[in-house]
mmCIF file of C-alpha atoms in Angstrom:
data_model
loop_
_atom_site.group_PDB
_atom_site.id
_atom_site.type_symbol
_atom_site.label_atom_id
_atom_site.label_comp_id
_atom_site.label_asym_id
_atom_site.label_seq_id
_atom_site.Cartn_x
_atom_site.Cartn_y
_atom_site.Cartn_z
ATOM 1 C CA UNK N 185 150.837 134.473 148.277
ATOM 2 C CA UNK N 186 150.526 137.242 145.733
ATOM 3 C CA UNK N 187 151.441 134.940 143.272
ATOM 4 C CA UNK N 188 148.045 132.624 144.753
ATOM 5 C CA UNK N 189 146.040 135.637 144.083
ATOM 6 C CA UNK N 190 147.116 136.652 141.233
ATOM 7 C CA UNK N 191 146.702 132.768 139.496
ATOM 8 C CA UNK N 192 143.199 132.988 140.940
ATOM 9 C CA UNK N 193 142.327 136.193 139.239
ATOM 10 C CA UNK N 194 143.940 135.458 136.334
ATOM 11 C CA UNK N 195 141.825 132.163 136.296
ATOM 12 C CA UNK N 196 138.884 133.884 137.275
ATOM 13 C CA UNK N 197 139.141 136.259 134.566
ATOM 14 C CA UNK N 198 139.870 133.323 131.928
ATOM 15 C CA UNK N 199 136.382 131.490 133.014
ATOM 16 C CA UNK N 200 134.937 134.823 132.615
ATOM 17 C CA UNK N 201 135.543 135.413 129.584
ATOM 18 C CA UNK N 202 135.217 131.795 127.927
ATOM 19 C CA UNK N 203 131.868 131.909 129.891
ATOM 20 C CA UNK N 204 130.838 134.841 128.060
ATOM 21 C CA UNK N 205 131.718 134.081 124.794
ATOM 22 C CA UNK N 206 129.982 130.359 125.010
ATOM 23 C CA UNK N 207 126.901 132.416 126.048
ATOM 24 C CA UNK N 208 127.321 134.523 122.920
ATOM 25 C CA UNK N 209 127.399 131.743 120.607
ATOM 26 C CA UNK N 210 124.270 130.186 122.312
ATOM 27 C CA UNK N 211 122.673 133.300 121.757
ATOM 28 C CA UNK N 212 123.289 133.613 118.075
ATOM 29 C CA UNK N 213 122.376 129.853 117.551
ATOM 30 C CA UNK N 214 119.117 130.206 118.996
ATOM 31 C CA UNK N 215 118.692 133.610 117.135
ATOM 32 C CA UNK N 216 119.095 131.732 114.180
ATOM 33 C CA UNK N 217 116.787 128.978 115.254
ATOM 34 C CA UNK N 218 113.890 131.539 116.167
ATOM 35 C CA UNK N 219 114.272 133.263 112.737
ATOM 36 C CA UNK N 220 113.462 129.961 111.266
ATOM 37 C CA UNK N 221 110.635 129.510 113.437
ATOM 38 C CA UNK N 222 109.149 132.914 112.939
ATOM 39 C CA UNK N 223 108.296 132.191 109.453
ATOM 40 C CA UNK N 224 105.226 131.458 109.511
ATOM 41 C CA UNK N 225 103.371 130.109 106.104
ATOM 42 C CA UNK N 226 100.028 131.388 105.489
ATOM 43 C CA UNK N 227 97.978 127.950 104.923
ATOM 44 C CA UNK N 228 94.890 129.349 103.465
ATOM 45 C CA UNK N 229 96.447 131.292 101.042
ATOM 46 C CA UNK N 230 98.875 128.798 100.164
ATOM 47 C CA UNK N 231 96.186 126.257 99.337
ATOM 48 C CA UNK N 232 94.399 128.524 96.860
ATOM 49 C CA UNK N 233 97.283 129.546 95.317
ATOM 50 C CA UNK N 234 98.243 125.594 94.783
ATOM 51 C CA UNK N 235 94.564 124.537 93.759
ATOM 52 C CA UNK N 236 94.626 127.410 90.894
ATOM 53 C CA UNK N 237 98.011 126.551 89.798
ATOM 54 C CA UNK N 238 96.923 122.848 89.660
ATOM 55 C CA UNK N 239 93.440 123.671 87.952
ATOM 56 C CA UNK N 240 95.560 125.885 85.619
ATOM 57 C CA UNK N 241 97.934 122.597 84.557
ATOM 58 C CA UNK N 242 95.057 120.154 84.484
ATOM 59 C CA UNK N 243 93.589 122.522 81.678
ATOM 60 C CA UNK N 244 97.276 123.181 80.203
ATOM 61 C CA UNK N 245 99.219 119.903 80.950
ATOM 62 C CA UNK N 246 102.261 120.281 78.915
ATOM 63 C CA UNK N 247 102.864 124.108 79.903
ATOM 64 C CA UNK N 248 106.040 124.132 81.416
ATOM 65 C CA UNK N 249 105.898 127.593 82.712
ATOM 66 C CA UNK N 250 102.616 126.452 84.739
ATOM 67 C CA UNK N 251 104.911 123.236 86.175
ATOM 68 C CA UNK N 252 107.672 125.378 87.142
ATOM 69 C CA UNK N 253 104.906 127.976 89.063
ATOM 70 C CA UNK N 254 103.747 125.147 90.841
ATOM 71 C CA UNK N 255 107.126 123.884 91.864
ATOM 72 C CA UNK N 256 108.168 127.583 93.379
ATOM 73 C CA UNK N 257 104.749 127.739 95.111
ATOM 74 C CA UNK N 258 104.917 124.096 96.546
ATOM 75 C CA UNK N 259 108.439 123.467 97.624
ATOM 76 C CA UNK N 260 109.507 124.739 101.064
ATOM 77 C CA UNK N 261 113.034 125.308 100.911
ATOM 78 C CA UNK N 262 113.627 125.318 104.515
ATOM 79 C CA UNK N 263 112.239 121.881 105.404
ATOM 80 C CA UNK N 264 113.453 120.579 102.160
ATOM 81 C CA UNK N 265 109.898 119.178 101.168
ATOM 82 C CA UNK N 266 106.652 119.769 99.219
ATOM 83 C CA UNK N 267 103.242 121.029 100.086
ATOM 84 C CA UNK N 268 101.011 119.653 98.102
ATOM 85 C CA UNK N 269 97.153 120.060 97.900
ATOM 86 C CA UNK N 270 94.773 117.398 97.618
ATOM 87 C CA UNK N 271 90.976 117.618 97.812
ATOM 88 C CA UNK N 272 88.481 114.753 98.858
ATOM 89 C CA UNK N 273 84.565 114.816 98.318
ATOM 90 C CA UNK N 274 81.867 113.080 100.533
ATOM 91 C CA UNK N 275 80.397 110.178 98.935
ATOM 92 C CA UNK N 276 76.291 110.927 99.671
ATOM 93 C CA UNK N 277 75.606 106.962 100.261
ATOM 94 C CA UNK N 278 77.887 106.205 103.414
ATOM 95 C CA UNK N 279 77.665 106.619 106.868
ATOM 96 C CA UNK N 280 79.308 110.135 108.086
ATOM 97 C CA UNK N 281 82.346 108.637 109.998
ATOM 98 C CA UNK N 282 83.027 106.375 107.095
ATOM 99 C CA UNK N 283 82.759 109.295 104.501
ATOM 100 C CA UNK N 284 85.004 111.005 106.767
ATOM 101 C CA UNK N 285 87.455 108.745 106.449
ATOM 102 C CA UNK N 286 86.962 108.473 102.641
ATOM 103 C CA UNK N 287 86.962 112.114 101.938
ATOM 104 C CA UNK N 288 90.573 112.252 104.039
ATOM 105 C CA UNK N 289 91.936 109.351 102.326
ATOM 106 C CA UNK N 290 91.124 110.482 98.750
ATOM 107 C CA UNK N 291 92.479 114.430 99.782
ATOM 108 C CA UNK N 292 95.790 112.293 100.690
ATOM 109 C CA UNK N 293 95.741 110.369 97.645
ATOM 110 C CA UNK N 294 95.429 113.271 95.307
ATOM 111 C CA UNK N 295 97.997 115.391 97.162
ATOM 112 C CA UNK N 296 100.393 112.586 97.335
ATOM 113 C CA UNK N 297 100.188 112.285 93.372
ATOM 114 C CA UNK N 298 100.851 116.094 93.189
ATOM 115 C CA UNK N 299 104.022 115.205 95.080
ATOM 116 C CA UNK N 300 104.970 112.521 92.626
ATOM 117 C CA UNK N 301 104.697 114.884 89.687
ATOM 118 C CA UNK N 302 106.448 117.671 91.707
ATOM 119 C CA UNK N 303 109.151 115.324 92.335
ATOM 120 C CA UNK N 304 109.393 114.298 88.914
ATOM 121 C CA UNK N 305 109.625 118.003 87.245
ATOM 122 C CA UNK N 306 112.186 119.178 89.896
ATOM 123 C CA UNK N 307 114.289 116.100 88.530
ATOM 124 C CA UNK N 308 114.082 117.081 85.026
ATOM 125 C CA UNK N 309 111.593 114.761 83.904
ATOM 126 C CA UNK N 310 109.464 115.894 81.026
ATOM 127 C CA UNK N 311 106.120 114.054 82.103
ATOM 128 C CA UNK N 312 102.661 115.881 81.703
ATOM 129 C CA UNK N 313 100.196 115.827 84.366
ATOM 130 C CA UNK N 314 97.875 113.295 83.074
ATOM 131 C CA UNK N 315 100.675 110.622 82.128
ATOM 132 C CA UNK N 316 101.057 107.696 84.175
ATOM 133 C CA UNK N 317 103.055 108.166 87.180
ATOM 134 C CA UNK N 318 103.767 105.785 89.980
ATOM 135 C CA UNK N 319 106.129 106.091 93.186
ATOM 136 C CA UNK N 320 106.178 105.571 96.921
ATOM 137 C CA UNK N 321 106.026 107.946 99.594
ATOM 138 C CA UNK N 322 107.221 106.688 102.648
ATOM 139 C CA UNK N 323 106.656 109.633 104.968
ATOM 140 C CA UNK N 324 103.776 112.652 104.862
ATOM 141 C CA UNK N 325 102.201 114.733 107.325
ATOM 142 C CA UNK N 326 99.082 116.850 107.541
ATOM 143 C CA UNK N 327 99.478 120.366 107.834
ATOM 144 C CA UNK N 328 96.307 122.064 107.152
ATOM 145 C CA UNK N 329 93.038 121.264 106.080
ATOM 146 C CA UNK N 330 89.578 122.638 105.829
ATOM 147 C CA UNK N 331 85.893 122.186 104.778
ATOM 148 C CA UNK N 332 83.820 123.621 101.993
ATOM 149 C CA UNK N 333 80.455 122.242 101.692
ATOM 150 C CA UNK N 334 81.136 118.451 101.666
ATOM 151 C CA UNK N 335 84.637 118.769 99.917
ATOM 152 C CA UNK N 336 87.788 118.384 102.356
ATOM 153 C CA UNK N 337 90.640 120.714 101.012
ATOM 154 C CA UNK N 338 94.263 119.229 102.426
ATOM 155 C CA UNK N 339 97.734 120.473 102.086
ATOM 156 C CA UNK N 340 100.108 117.464 103.514
ATOM 157 C CA UNK N 341 104.022 118.301 103.571
ATOM 158 C CA UNK N 342 106.316 115.289 101.894
ATOM 159 C CA UNK N 343 110.311 115.731 102.020
ATOM 160 C CA UNK N 344 111.589 115.143 98.993
ATOM 161 C CA UNK N 345 113.720 112.325 100.410
ATOM 162 C CA UNK N 346 110.379 110.443 101.447
ATOM 163 C CA UNK N 347 109.743 109.932 97.208
ATOM 164 C CA UNK N 348 110.470 107.022 95.573
ATOM 165 C CA UNK N 349 110.699 106.758 92.086
#
């Protein structure tokens, strides 16, 4: 009988300790997951930053320093994706619903074009802004947009792996 009690006691102790270790490893995993989720991107500031650097690149397309500056600002290392900005202006002669769709399509195309340049620059290609560039983007997500007057400003998240060149 004593042997049985000792076996039950040892088994209970073993079970208690193993459950405790499992709980602590689970909480560590959830803490890491929460810390990654707590990193919030300030999209309005990011949009302004991307647009300023893009404008600088348009005026100095061969400036490698500006290309690197845009790469650093636009690459999200946690998700492995580019955050590219695009703008779309409302056509005056269209109905409001159609104008809104065209504005969104234009802003996405502009952001995707910037993503193609970003991928090329990240890969070490010395293509300048304004040079012909082509590729396919299989996936993108709109993460932020705002309207100013008749212009839509948009940030699109594009995983690096979804950009084919």
